mmCIF file of C-alpha atoms in Angstrom:
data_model
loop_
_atom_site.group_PDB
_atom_site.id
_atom_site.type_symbol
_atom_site.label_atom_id
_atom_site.label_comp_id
_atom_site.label_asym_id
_atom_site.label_seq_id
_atom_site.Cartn_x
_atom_site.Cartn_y
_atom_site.Cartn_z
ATOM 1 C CA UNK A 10 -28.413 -4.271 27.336
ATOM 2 C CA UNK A 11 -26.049 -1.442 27.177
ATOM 3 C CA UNK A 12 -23.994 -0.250 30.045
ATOM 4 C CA UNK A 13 -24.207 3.702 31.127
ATOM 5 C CA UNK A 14 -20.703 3.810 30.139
ATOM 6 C CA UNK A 15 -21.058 2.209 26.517
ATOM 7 C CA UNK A 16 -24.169 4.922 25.805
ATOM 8 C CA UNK A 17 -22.210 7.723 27.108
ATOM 9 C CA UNK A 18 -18.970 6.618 24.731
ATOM 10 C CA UNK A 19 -21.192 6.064 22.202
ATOM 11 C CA UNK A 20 -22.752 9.669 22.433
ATOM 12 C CA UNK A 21 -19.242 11.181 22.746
ATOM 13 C CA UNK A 22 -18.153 9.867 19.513
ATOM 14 C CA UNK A 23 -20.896 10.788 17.554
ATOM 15 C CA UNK A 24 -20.019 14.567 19.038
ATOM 16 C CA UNK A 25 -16.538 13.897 18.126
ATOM 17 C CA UNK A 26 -17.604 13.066 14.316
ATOM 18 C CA UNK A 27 -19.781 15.579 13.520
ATOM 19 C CA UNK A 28 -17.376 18.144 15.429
ATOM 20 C CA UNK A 29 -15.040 17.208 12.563
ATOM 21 C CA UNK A 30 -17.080 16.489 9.815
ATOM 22 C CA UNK A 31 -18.311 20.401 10.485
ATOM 23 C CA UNK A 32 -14.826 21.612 10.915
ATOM 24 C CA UNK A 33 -13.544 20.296 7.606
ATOM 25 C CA UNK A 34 -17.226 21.310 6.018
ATOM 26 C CA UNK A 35 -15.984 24.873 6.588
ATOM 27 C CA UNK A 36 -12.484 24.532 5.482
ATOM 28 C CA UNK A 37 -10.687 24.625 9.196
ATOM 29 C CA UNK A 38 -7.358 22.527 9.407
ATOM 30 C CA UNK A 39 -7.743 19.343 11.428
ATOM 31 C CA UNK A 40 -3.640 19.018 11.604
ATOM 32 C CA UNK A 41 -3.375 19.646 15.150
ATOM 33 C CA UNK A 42 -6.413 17.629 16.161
ATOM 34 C CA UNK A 43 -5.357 14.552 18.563
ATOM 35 C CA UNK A 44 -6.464 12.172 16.643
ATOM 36 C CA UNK A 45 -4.073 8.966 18.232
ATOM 37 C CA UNK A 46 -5.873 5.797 18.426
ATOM 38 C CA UNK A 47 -9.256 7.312 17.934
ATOM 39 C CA UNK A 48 -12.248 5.834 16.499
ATOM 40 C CA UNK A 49 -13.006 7.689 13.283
ATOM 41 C CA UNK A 50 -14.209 4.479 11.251
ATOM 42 C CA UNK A 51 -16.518 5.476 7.955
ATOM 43 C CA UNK A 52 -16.160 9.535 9.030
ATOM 44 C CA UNK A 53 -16.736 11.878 6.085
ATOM 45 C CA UNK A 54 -13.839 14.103 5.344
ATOM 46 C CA UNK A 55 -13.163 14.897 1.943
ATOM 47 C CA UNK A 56 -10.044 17.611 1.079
ATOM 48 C CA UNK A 57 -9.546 17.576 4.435
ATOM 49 C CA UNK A 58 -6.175 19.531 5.691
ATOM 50 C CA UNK A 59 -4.022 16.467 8.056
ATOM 51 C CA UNK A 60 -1.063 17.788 6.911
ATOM 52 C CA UNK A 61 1.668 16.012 9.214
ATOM 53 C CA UNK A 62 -1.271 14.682 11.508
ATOM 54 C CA UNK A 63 -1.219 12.062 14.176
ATOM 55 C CA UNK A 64 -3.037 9.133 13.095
ATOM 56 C CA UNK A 65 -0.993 6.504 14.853
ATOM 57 C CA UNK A 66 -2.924 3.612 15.532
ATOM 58 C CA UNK A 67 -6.058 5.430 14.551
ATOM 59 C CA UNK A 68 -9.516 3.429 13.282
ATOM 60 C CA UNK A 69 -10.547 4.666 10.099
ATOM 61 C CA UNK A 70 -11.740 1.986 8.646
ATOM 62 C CA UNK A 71 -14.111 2.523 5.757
ATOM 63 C CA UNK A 72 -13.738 6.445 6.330
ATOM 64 C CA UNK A 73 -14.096 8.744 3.206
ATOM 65 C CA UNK A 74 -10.509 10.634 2.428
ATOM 66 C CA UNK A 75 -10.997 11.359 -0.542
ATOM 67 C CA UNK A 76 -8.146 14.140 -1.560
ATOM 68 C CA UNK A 77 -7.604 14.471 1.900
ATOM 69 C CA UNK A 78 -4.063 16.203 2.858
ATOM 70 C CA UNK A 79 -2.232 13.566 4.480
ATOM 71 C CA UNK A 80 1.600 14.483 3.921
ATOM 72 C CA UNK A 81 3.963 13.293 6.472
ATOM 73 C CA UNK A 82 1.162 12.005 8.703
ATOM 74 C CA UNK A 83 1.718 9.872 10.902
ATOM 75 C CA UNK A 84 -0.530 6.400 10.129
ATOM 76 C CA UNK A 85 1.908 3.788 11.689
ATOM 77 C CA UNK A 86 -0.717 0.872 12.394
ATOM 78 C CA UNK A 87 -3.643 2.675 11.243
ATOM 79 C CA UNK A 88 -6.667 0.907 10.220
ATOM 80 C CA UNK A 89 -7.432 1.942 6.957
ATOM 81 C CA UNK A 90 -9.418 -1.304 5.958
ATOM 82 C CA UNK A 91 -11.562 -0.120 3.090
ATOM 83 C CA UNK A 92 -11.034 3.510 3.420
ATOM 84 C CA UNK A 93 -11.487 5.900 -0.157
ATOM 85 C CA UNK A 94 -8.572 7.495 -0.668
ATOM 86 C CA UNK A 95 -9.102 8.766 -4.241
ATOM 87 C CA UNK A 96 -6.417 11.399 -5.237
ATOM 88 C CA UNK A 97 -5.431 11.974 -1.715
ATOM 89 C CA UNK A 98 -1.934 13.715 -0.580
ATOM 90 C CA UNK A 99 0.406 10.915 1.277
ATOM 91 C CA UNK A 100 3.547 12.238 0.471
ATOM 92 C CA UNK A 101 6.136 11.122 2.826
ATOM 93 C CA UNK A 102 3.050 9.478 4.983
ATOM 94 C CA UNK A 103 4.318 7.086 7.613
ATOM 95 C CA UNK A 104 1.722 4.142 6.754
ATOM 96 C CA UNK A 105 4.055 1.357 8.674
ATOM 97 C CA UNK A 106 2.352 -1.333 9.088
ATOM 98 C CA UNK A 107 -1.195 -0.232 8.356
ATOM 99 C CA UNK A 108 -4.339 -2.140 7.328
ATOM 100 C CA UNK A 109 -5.088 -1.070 4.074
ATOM 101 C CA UNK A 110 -6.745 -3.675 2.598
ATOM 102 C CA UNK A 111 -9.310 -3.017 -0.003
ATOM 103 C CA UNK A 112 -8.152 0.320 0.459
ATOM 104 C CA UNK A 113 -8.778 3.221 -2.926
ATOM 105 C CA UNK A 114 -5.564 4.700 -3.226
ATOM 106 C CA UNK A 115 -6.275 5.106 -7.044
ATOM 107 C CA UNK A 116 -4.289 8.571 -7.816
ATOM 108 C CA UNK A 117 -3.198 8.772 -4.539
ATOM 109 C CA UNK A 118 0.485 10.131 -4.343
ATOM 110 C CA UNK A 119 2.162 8.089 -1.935
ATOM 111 C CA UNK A 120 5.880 9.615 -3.215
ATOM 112 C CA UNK A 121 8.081 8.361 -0.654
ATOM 113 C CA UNK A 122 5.864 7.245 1.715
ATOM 114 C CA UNK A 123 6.436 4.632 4.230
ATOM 115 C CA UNK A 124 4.612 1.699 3.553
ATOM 116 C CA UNK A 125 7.036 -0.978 5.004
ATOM 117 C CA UNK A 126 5.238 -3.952 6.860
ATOM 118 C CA UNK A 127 1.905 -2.794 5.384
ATOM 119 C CA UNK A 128 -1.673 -5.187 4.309
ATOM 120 C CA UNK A 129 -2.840 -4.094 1.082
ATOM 121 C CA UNK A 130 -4.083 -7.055 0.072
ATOM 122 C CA UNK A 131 -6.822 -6.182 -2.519
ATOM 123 C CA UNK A 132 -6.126 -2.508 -2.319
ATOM 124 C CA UNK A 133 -6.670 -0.251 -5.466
ATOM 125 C CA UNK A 134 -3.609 1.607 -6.389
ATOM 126 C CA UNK A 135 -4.002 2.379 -10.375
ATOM 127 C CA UNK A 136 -2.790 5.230 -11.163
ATOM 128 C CA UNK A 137 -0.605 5.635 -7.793
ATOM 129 C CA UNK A 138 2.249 7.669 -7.586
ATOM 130 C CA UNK A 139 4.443 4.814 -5.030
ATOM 131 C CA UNK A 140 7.470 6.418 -6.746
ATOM 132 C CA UNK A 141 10.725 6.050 -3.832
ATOM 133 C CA UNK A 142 8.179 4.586 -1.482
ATOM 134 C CA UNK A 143 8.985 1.813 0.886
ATOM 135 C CA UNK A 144 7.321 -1.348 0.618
ATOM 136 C CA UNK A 145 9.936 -3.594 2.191
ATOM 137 C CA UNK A 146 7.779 -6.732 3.143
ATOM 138 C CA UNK A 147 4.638 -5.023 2.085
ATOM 139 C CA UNK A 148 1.602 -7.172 1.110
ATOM 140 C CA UNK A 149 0.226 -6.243 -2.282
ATOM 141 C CA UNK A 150 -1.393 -9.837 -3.297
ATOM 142 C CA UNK A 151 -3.917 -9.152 -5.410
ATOM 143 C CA UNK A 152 -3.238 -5.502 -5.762
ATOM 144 C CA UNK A 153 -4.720 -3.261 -8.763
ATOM 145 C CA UNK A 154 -1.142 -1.826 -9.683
ATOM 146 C CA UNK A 155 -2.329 -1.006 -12.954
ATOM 147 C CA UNK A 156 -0.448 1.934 -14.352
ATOM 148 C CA UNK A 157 1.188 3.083 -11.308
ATOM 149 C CA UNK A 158 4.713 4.620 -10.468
ATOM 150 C CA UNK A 159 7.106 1.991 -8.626
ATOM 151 C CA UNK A 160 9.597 3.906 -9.575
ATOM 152 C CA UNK A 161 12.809 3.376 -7.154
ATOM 153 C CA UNK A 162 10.660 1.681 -4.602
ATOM 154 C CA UNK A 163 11.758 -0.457 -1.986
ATOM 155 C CA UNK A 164 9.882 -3.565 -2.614
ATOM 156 C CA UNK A 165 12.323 -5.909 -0.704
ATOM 157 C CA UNK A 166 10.911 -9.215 0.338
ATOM 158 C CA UNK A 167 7.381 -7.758 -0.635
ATOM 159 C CA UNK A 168 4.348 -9.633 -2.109
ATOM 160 C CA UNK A 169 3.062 -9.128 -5.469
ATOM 161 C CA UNK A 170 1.716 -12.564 -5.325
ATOM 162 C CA UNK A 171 -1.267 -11.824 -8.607
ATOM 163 C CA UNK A 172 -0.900 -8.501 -8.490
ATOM 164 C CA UNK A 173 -2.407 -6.336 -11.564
ATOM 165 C CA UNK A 174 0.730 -4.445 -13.297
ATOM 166 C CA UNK A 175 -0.238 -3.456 -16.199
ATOM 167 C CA UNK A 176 1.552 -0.335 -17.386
ATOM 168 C CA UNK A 177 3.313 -0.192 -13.680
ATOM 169 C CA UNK A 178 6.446 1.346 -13.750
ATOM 170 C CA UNK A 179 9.609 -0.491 -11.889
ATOM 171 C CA UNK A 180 12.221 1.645 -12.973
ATOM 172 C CA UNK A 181 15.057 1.500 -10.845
ATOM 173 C CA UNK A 182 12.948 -0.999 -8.081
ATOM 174 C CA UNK A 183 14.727 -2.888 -6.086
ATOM 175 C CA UNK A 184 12.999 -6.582 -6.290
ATOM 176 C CA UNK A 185 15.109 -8.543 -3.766
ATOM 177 C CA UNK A 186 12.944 -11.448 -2.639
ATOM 178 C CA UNK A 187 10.165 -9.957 -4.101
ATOM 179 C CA UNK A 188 7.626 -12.452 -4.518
ATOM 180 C CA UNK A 189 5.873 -12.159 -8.015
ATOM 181 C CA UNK A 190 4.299 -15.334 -8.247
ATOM 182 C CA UNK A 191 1.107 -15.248 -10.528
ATOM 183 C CA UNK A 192 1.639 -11.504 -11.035
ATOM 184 C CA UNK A 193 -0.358 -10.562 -14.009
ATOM 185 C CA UNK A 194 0.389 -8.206 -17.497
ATOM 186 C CA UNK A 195 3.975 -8.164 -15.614
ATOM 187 C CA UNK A 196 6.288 -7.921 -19.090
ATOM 188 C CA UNK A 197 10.008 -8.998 -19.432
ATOM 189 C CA UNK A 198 10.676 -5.059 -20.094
ATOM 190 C CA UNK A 199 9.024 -4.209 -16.540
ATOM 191 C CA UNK A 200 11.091 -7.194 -14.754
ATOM 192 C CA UNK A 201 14.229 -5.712 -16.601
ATOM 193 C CA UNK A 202 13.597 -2.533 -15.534
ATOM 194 C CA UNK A 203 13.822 -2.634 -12.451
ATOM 195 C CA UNK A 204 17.146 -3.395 -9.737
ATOM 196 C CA UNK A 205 18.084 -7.246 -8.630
ATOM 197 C CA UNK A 206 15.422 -9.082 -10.890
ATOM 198 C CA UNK A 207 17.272 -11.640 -10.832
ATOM 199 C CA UNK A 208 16.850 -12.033 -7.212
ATOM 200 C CA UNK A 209 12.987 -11.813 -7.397
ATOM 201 C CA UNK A 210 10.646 -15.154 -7.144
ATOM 202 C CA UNK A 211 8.339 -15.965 -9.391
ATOM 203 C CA UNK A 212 7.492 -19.497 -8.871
ATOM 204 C CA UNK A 213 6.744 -21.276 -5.576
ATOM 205 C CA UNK A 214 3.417 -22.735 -3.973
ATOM 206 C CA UNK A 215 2.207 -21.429 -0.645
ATOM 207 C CA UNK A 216 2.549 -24.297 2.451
ATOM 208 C CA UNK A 217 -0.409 -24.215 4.020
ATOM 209 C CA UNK A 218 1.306 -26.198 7.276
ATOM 210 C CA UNK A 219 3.708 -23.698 7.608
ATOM 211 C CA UNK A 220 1.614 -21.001 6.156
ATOM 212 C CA UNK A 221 4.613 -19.713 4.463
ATOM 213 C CA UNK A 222 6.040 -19.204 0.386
ATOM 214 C CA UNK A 223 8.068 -21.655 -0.600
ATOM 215 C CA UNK A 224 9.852 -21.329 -3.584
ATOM 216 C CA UNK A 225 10.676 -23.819 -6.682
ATOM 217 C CA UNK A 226 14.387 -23.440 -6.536
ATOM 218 C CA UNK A 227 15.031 -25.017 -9.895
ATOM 219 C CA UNK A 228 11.727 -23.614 -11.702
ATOM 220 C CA UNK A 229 12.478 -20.171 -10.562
ATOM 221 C CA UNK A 230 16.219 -20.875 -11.372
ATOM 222 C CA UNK A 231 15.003 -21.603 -15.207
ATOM 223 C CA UNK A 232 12.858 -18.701 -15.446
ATOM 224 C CA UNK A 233 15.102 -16.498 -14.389
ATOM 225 C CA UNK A 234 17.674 -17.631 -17.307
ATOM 226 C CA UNK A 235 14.239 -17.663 -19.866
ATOM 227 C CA UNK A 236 14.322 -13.901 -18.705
ATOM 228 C CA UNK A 237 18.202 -13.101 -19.367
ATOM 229 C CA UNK A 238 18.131 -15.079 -22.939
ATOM 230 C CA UNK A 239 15.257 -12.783 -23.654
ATOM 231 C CA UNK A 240 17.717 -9.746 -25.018
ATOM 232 C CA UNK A 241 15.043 -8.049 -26.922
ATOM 233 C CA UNK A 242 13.595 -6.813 -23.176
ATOM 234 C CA UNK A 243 16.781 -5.656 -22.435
ATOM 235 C CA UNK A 244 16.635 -1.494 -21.290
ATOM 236 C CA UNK A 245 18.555 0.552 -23.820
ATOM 237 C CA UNK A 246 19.642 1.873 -20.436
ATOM 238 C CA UNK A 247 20.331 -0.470 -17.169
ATOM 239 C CA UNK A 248 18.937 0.874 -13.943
ATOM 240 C CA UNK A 249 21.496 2.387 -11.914
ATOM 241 C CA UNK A 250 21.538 -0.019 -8.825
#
């Protein structure tokens, strides 16, 4: 049975949803809203204005986004679990450690965006503009990376761990401890493209005692120099690093 206080919260949150659900319905900015920590989880707010919002910590787990206006909001532990994020403005969004997994970011401009700490395992970003964005210790396992723009991004100690890359551009990425074991449609030319390749891993086993990578020192070691005898994948013009 339900407390008095559970109903009530329950009734105030359905007020709260359709308070913004009619807002955004009739084109009014939500970018001053307090929206910290709230519960917003599977809302409906397509092309809506959050323009530098504050999101921090907020539950919008399964929530429709879909070319929502999210540049230079803040998102910093943000449950995004699931959410649609189709096309949607996250320029310069602080996503720091945020749950995005499963998330559809597919089109999504996330130029510069901070992304640093955050779970997006699973998440669909094909098509994403991740061009300067940080992704230092980011998980991307499994990630549909599938044409998008890596482009100078931080991707320092993150996982890539059977990520989809086709057509992804590295340009200019700096892949220090990157781990890009079982990465897939990842090309020599990609790895090449990109800063401190050489530094990357791509071949290890996960220890499920430690729950930790490990990686195979000497079969990394050999791949690595497979890569650098390879001279036809070598850029007519080295990234500047």
């Amino acid at each position: 049975m339900k407390t008095v206080q559970e109903t009530q919260g329950e009734k105030s949150n359905i007020r709260r949803y359709k308070a913004l659900e009619n807002l955004n319905s009739w084109g009014e900015s939500l970018k001053n809203t307090p929206l910290e920590k709230v519960n917003l989880s599977n809302i409906d707010l397509p092309d809506a204005d959050l323009n530098g919002a504050n999101l921090n910590g907020a539950n919008l787990r399964s929530a429709n986004l879909r070319s929502a206006n999210l540049r230079s909001a803040d998102l910093v532990g943000a449950n995004l679990n699931g959410a649609f994020l189709y096309d949607a403005n996250l320029v310069g969004a602080n996503l720091r450690s945020a749950d995005l997994v499963g998330a559809n970011l597919r089109s999504a401009n996330l130029n510069g965006a901070d992304l640093n700490g955050a779970d997006l395992v699973g998440a669909d970003l094909v098509d994403a503009n991740l061009n300067g964005a940080y992704l230092r210790s980011a998980d991307l396992n499994g990630a549909y990376l599938n044409g998008a723009n890596l482009r100078n991004a931080d991707l320092v100690d993150a996982y890539l761990n059977g990520a989809l890359l086709n057509g992804a551009l590295l340009n200019g990425a700096d892949l220090r401890g990157a781990n890009l074991r079982g990465a897939k449609n990842l090309t020599n030319s990609q790895i090449k493209s990109a800063c401190f390749w050489d530094q990357a891993i791509y071949k290890g086993h996960f220890d499920y005692k430690y729950n930790e990578w490990v990686t195979d020192e000497k079969a990394n070691q050999q791949y690595i120099d497979q890569l650098k005898k390879d001279k036809s994948s070598d850029p007519e013009t080295p990234p500047d690093c």
